[in-house]
C-alpha positions as YAML, in Angstrom:
chain: A
units: angstrom
residues:
- id: 1
  name: UNK
  ca: [-9.91, 54.70, -46.78]
- id: 2
  name: UNK
  ca: [-11.44, 57.84, -48.24]
- id: 3
  name: UNK
  ca: [-8.47, 59.18, -50.20]
- id: 4
  name: UNK
  ca: [-8.99, 59.65, -53.89]
- id: 5
  name: UNK
  ca: [-6.44, 59.49, -56.65]
- id: 6
  name: UNK
  ca: [-5.47, 62.98, -57.74]
- id: 7
  name: UNK
  ca: [-6.68, 64.03, -61.16]
- id: 8
  name: UNK
  ca: [-5.51, 67.33, -62.55]
- id: 9
  name: UNK
  ca: [-5.72, 68.09, -66.22]
- id: 10
  name: UNK
  ca: [-3.08, 70.37, -67.61]
- id: 11
  name: UNK
  ca: [-1.66, 70.88, -71.07]
- id: 12
  name: UNK
  ca: [0.94, 68.16, -70.49]
- id: 13
  name: UNK
  ca: [-0.39, 64.61, -70.67]
- id: 14
  name: UNK
  ca: [2.88, 63.09, -69.40]
- id: 15
  name: UNK
  ca: [2.82, 65.25, -66.27]
- id: 16
  name: UNK
  ca: [-0.85, 64.46, -65.70]
- id: 17
  name: UNK
  ca: [-0.40, 60.69, -66.05]
- id: 18
  name: UNK
  ca: [2.64, 60.75, -63.76]
- id: 19
  name: UNK
  ca: [0.54, 62.57, -61.15]
- id: 20
  name: UNK
  ca: [-2.18, 59.93, -61.37]
- id: 21
  name: UNK
  ca: [0.36, 57.10, -61.02]
- id: 22
  name: UNK
  ca: [2.20, 58.72, -58.10]
- id: 23
  name: UNK
  ca: [-1.03, 59.56, -56.32]
- id: 24
  name: UNK
  ca: [-2.31, 55.98, -56.71]
- id: 25
  name: UNK
  ca: [0.99, 54.58, -55.43]
- id: 26
  name: UNK
  ca: [0.95, 56.82, -52.38]
- id: 27
  name: UNK
  ca: [-2.60, 55.78, -51.49]
- id: 28
  name: UNK
  ca: [-1.80, 52.08, -52.05]
- id: 29
  name: UNK
  ca: [1.34, 52.22, -49.87]
- id: 30
  name: UNK
  ca: [-0.57, 53.89, -47.04]
- id: 31
  name: UNK
  ca: [-3.37, 51.33, -47.24]
- id: 32
  name: UNK
  ca: [-0.89, 48.45, -47.20]
- id: 33
  name: UNK
  ca: [0.90, 49.92, -44.18]
- id: 34
  name: UNK
  ca: [-2.33, 50.32, -42.25]
- id: 35
  name: UNK
  ca: [-3.28, 46.70, -42.90]
- id: 36
  name: UNK
  ca: [0.25, 45.50, -42.08]
- id: 37
  name: UNK
  ca: [0.22, 47.34, -38.74]
- id: 38
  name: UNK
  ca: [-3.21, 45.92, -37.92]
- id: 39
  name: UNK
  ca: [-2.25, 42.39, -38.95]
- id: 40
  name: UNK
  ca: [0.96, 42.39, -36.93]
- id: 41
  name: UNK
  ca: [-0.78, 43.82, -33.86]
- id: 42
  name: UNK
  ca: [-3.54, 41.20, -34.06]
- id: 43
  name: UNK
  ca: [-1.00, 38.39, -34.52]
- id: 44
  name: UNK
  ca: [0.88, 39.70, -31.50]
- id: 45
  name: UNK
  ca: [-2.30, 39.88, -29.47]
- id: 46
  name: UNK
  ca: [-3.30, 36.31, -30.31]
- id: 47
  name: UNK
  ca: [0.14, 34.92, -29.56]
- id: 48
  name: UNK
  ca: [0.37, 36.87, -26.29]
- id: 49
  name: UNK
  ca: [-3.06, 35.62, -25.24]
- id: 50
  name: UNK
  ca: [-1.92, 32.05, -25.75]
- id: 51
  name: UNK
  ca: [1.54, 32.40, -24.22]
- id: 52
  name: UNK
  ca: [0.47, 34.53, -21.27]
- id: 53
  name: UNK
  ca: [-3.05, 33.17, -20.97]
- id: 54
  name: UNK
  ca: [-2.54, 30.82, -18.09]
- id: 55
  name: UNK
  ca: [-0.38, 31.77, -15.13]
- id: 56
  name: UNK
  ca: [0.66, 28.14, -14.70]
- id: 57
  name: UNK
  ca: [2.40, 27.96, -18.08]
- id: 58
  name: UNK
  ca: [6.15, 27.96, -18.05]
- id: 59
  name: UNK
  ca: [8.43, 30.15, -20.14]
- id: 60
  name: UNK
  ca: [9.56, 27.07, -22.06]
- id: 61
  name: UNK
  ca: [5.98, 26.42, -23.12]
- id: 62
  name: UNK
  ca: [5.75, 29.90, -24.64]
- id: 63
  name: UNK
  ca: [9.04, 29.57, -26.48]
- id: 64
  name: UNK
  ca: [8.10, 26.12, -27.77]
- id: 65
  name: UNK
  ca: [4.65, 27.29, -28.82]
- id: 66
  name: UNK
  ca: [6.05, 30.26, -30.75]
- id: 67
  name: UNK
  ca: [8.75, 28.10, -32.35]
- id: 68
  name: UNK
  ca: [6.21, 25.52, -33.54]
- id: 69
  name: UNK
  ca: [3.87, 28.22, -34.79]
- id: 70
  name: UNK
  ca: [6.74, 29.94, -36.61]
- id: 71
  name: UNK
  ca: [7.75, 26.72, -38.35]
- id: 72
  name: UNK
  ca: [4.20, 26.07, -39.54]
- id: 73
  name: UNK
  ca: [3.54, 29.65, -40.66]
- id: 74
  name: UNK
  ca: [6.91, 29.97, -42.39]
- id: 75
  name: UNK
  ca: [6.21, 26.84, -44.42]
- id: 76
  name: UNK
  ca: [2.87, 28.24, -45.47]
- id: 77
  name: UNK
  ca: [3.52, 32.01, -45.75]
- id: 78
  name: UNK
  ca: [7.29, 32.57, -45.87]
- id: 79
  name: UNK
  ca: [9.96, 34.25, -43.79]
- id: 80
  name: UNK
  ca: [7.82, 37.11, -42.43]
- id: 81
  name: UNK
  ca: [6.49, 34.68, -39.84]
- id: 82
  name: UNK
  ca: [9.69, 33.26, -38.43]
- id: 83
  name: UNK
  ca: [10.39, 32.98, -34.69]
- id: 84
  name: UNK
  ca: [11.93, 36.44, -34.47]
- id: 85
  name: UNK
  ca: [9.03, 38.09, -36.32]
- id: 86
  name: UNK
  ca: [6.38, 36.44, -34.16]
- id: 87
  name: UNK
  ca: [8.11, 37.63, -31.00]
- id: 88
  name: UNK
  ca: [8.35, 41.11, -32.52]
- id: 89
  name: UNK
  ca: [4.60, 41.06, -33.19]
- id: 90
  name: UNK
  ca: [3.93, 39.98, -29.62]
- id: 91
  name: UNK
  ca: [6.17, 42.78, -28.28]
- id: 92
  name: UNK
  ca: [4.36, 45.22, -30.58]
- id: 93
  name: UNK
  ca: [1.05, 44.26, -29.03]
- id: 94
  name: UNK
  ca: [2.50, 44.50, -25.52]
- id: 95
  name: UNK
  ca: [4.14, 47.90, -26.12]
- id: 96
  name: UNK
  ca: [1.14, 49.41, -27.91]
- id: 97
  name: UNK
  ca: [-1.89, 47.65, -26.38]
- id: 98
  name: UNK
  ca: [-4.45, 50.26, -27.44]
- id: 99
  name: UNK
  ca: [-3.31, 50.94, -30.98]
- id: 100
  name: UNK
  ca: [-6.45, 49.61, -32.67]
- id: 101
  name: UNK
  ca: [-8.95, 51.31, -30.37]
- id: 102
  name: UNK
  ca: [-11.49, 53.32, -32.33]
- id: 103
  name: UNK
  ca: [-10.87, 56.34, -30.10]
- id: 104
  name: UNK
  ca: [-7.15, 56.26, -30.86]
- id: 105
  name: UNK
  ca: [-6.44, 54.99, -34.37]
- id: 106
  name: UNK
  ca: [-2.65, 55.28, -34.08]
- id: 107
  name: UNK
  ca: [-2.14, 52.61, -36.71]
- id: 108
  name: UNK
  ca: [-3.00, 55.24, -39.31]
- id: 109
  name: UNK
  ca: [-0.21, 57.54, -38.19]
- id: 110
  name: UNK
  ca: [2.92, 55.45, -38.51]
- id: 111
  name: UNK
  ca: [4.08, 52.60, -40.70]
- id: 112
  name: UNK
  ca: [5.13, 49.14, -39.58]
- id: 113
  name: UNK
  ca: [8.75, 50.20, -40.19]
- id: 114
  name: UNK
  ca: [8.29, 53.04, -37.69]
- id: 115
  name: UNK
  ca: [6.81, 50.71, -35.08]
- id: 116
  name: UNK
  ca: [9.54, 48.15, -35.67]
- id: 117
  name: UNK
  ca: [12.09, 50.86, -34.91]
- id: 118
  name: UNK
  ca: [10.14, 51.99, -31.86]
- id: 119
  name: UNK
  ca: [10.28, 48.45, -30.47]
- id: 120
  name: UNK
  ca: [14.04, 48.90, -30.14]
- id: 121
  name: UNK
  ca: [13.47, 51.62, -27.52]
- id: 122
  name: UNK
  ca: [13.18, 49.85, -24.16]
- id: 123
  name: UNK
  ca: [12.16, 52.86, -22.06]
- id: 124
  name: UNK
  ca: [8.38, 53.24, -22.32]
- id: 125
  name: UNK
  ca: [8.43, 57.00, -21.71]
- id: 126
  name: UNK
  ca: [11.06, 57.54, -24.40]
- id: 127
  name: UNK
  ca: [9.25, 55.20, -26.82]
- id: 128
  name: UNK
  ca: [6.00, 57.14, -26.36]
- id: 129
  name: UNK
  ca: [7.81, 60.44, -26.90]
- id: 130
  name: UNK
  ca: [9.42, 59.18, -30.12]
- id: 131
  name: UNK
  ca: [6.08, 57.85, -31.34]
- id: 132
  name: UNK
  ca: [4.40, 61.22, -30.79]
- id: 133
  name: UNK
  ca: [7.27, 63.14, -32.38]
- id: 134
  name: UNK
  ca: [7.38, 60.85, -35.42]
- id: 135
  name: UNK
  ca: [3.65, 61.30, -35.96]
- id: 136
  name: UNK
  ca: [3.66, 65.06, -35.27]
- id: 137
  name: UNK
  ca: [6.72, 65.78, -37.39]
- id: 138
  name: UNK
  ca: [5.84, 63.13, -40.02]
- id: 139
  name: UNK
  ca: [9.31, 61.60, -39.83]
- id: 140
  name: UNK
  ca: [10.23, 59.15, -42.55]
- id: 141
  name: UNK
  ca: [11.25, 55.73, -41.27]
- id: 142
  name: UNK
  ca: [14.90, 56.50, -42.04]
- id: 143
  name: UNK
  ca: [14.79, 59.88, -40.30]
- id: 144
  name: UNK
  ca: [12.92, 58.17, -37.48]
- id: 145
  name: UNK
  ca: [15.84, 55.81, -36.87]
- id: 146
  name: UNK
  ca: [18.34, 58.65, -36.90]
- id: 147
  name: UNK
  ca: [16.21, 60.72, -34.51]
- id: 148
  name: UNK
  ca: [15.77, 57.79, -32.10]
- id: 149
  name: UNK
  ca: [19.51, 57.43, -31.84]
- id: 150
  name: UNK
  ca: [20.44, 61.12, -31.58]
- id: 151
  name: UNK
  ca: [17.59, 62.92, -29.84]
- id: 152
  name: UNK
  ca: [16.87, 62.77, -26.14]
- id: 153
  name: UNK
  ca: [13.22, 62.80, -25.14]
- id: 154
  name: UNK
  ca: [14.13, 64.76, -22.03]
- id: 155
  name: UNK
  ca: [15.21, 67.76, -24.09]
- id: 156
  name: UNK
  ca: [11.70, 68.60, -25.31]
- id: 157
  name: UNK
  ca: [9.48, 67.92, -22.35]
...
């Protein structure tokens, strides 16, 4: 990440130090979100490859596999890797299969919270519209949720 912490010297040391702290926080939060999006996408990809890898596998196998994996990961890493989360990661990978492509680094545009909200939109066309609008309009995650529930993608096509 090429962002630098803002440094502006004025006559007020308190204002200047606040600016440094706020700038550093902003950069750190963005970096964490990028890594979180990438991690969750890669986890989803790996799980999907295993669950969907062989056409002969039954649905019960996939559910059992994810449940066992969730139990092991939760013991080791905590609640962010429970059954529900792992399925969410897999859906994330399935809904946004090209997110980590070098030609389309979408993971830098939206946070994991945005993508988690987008996963609630079942219609692919609507989900893509909301994703583009959120990135273009730089919606906050909270505004994003409100917009997803009140705005129709057909109004702005």
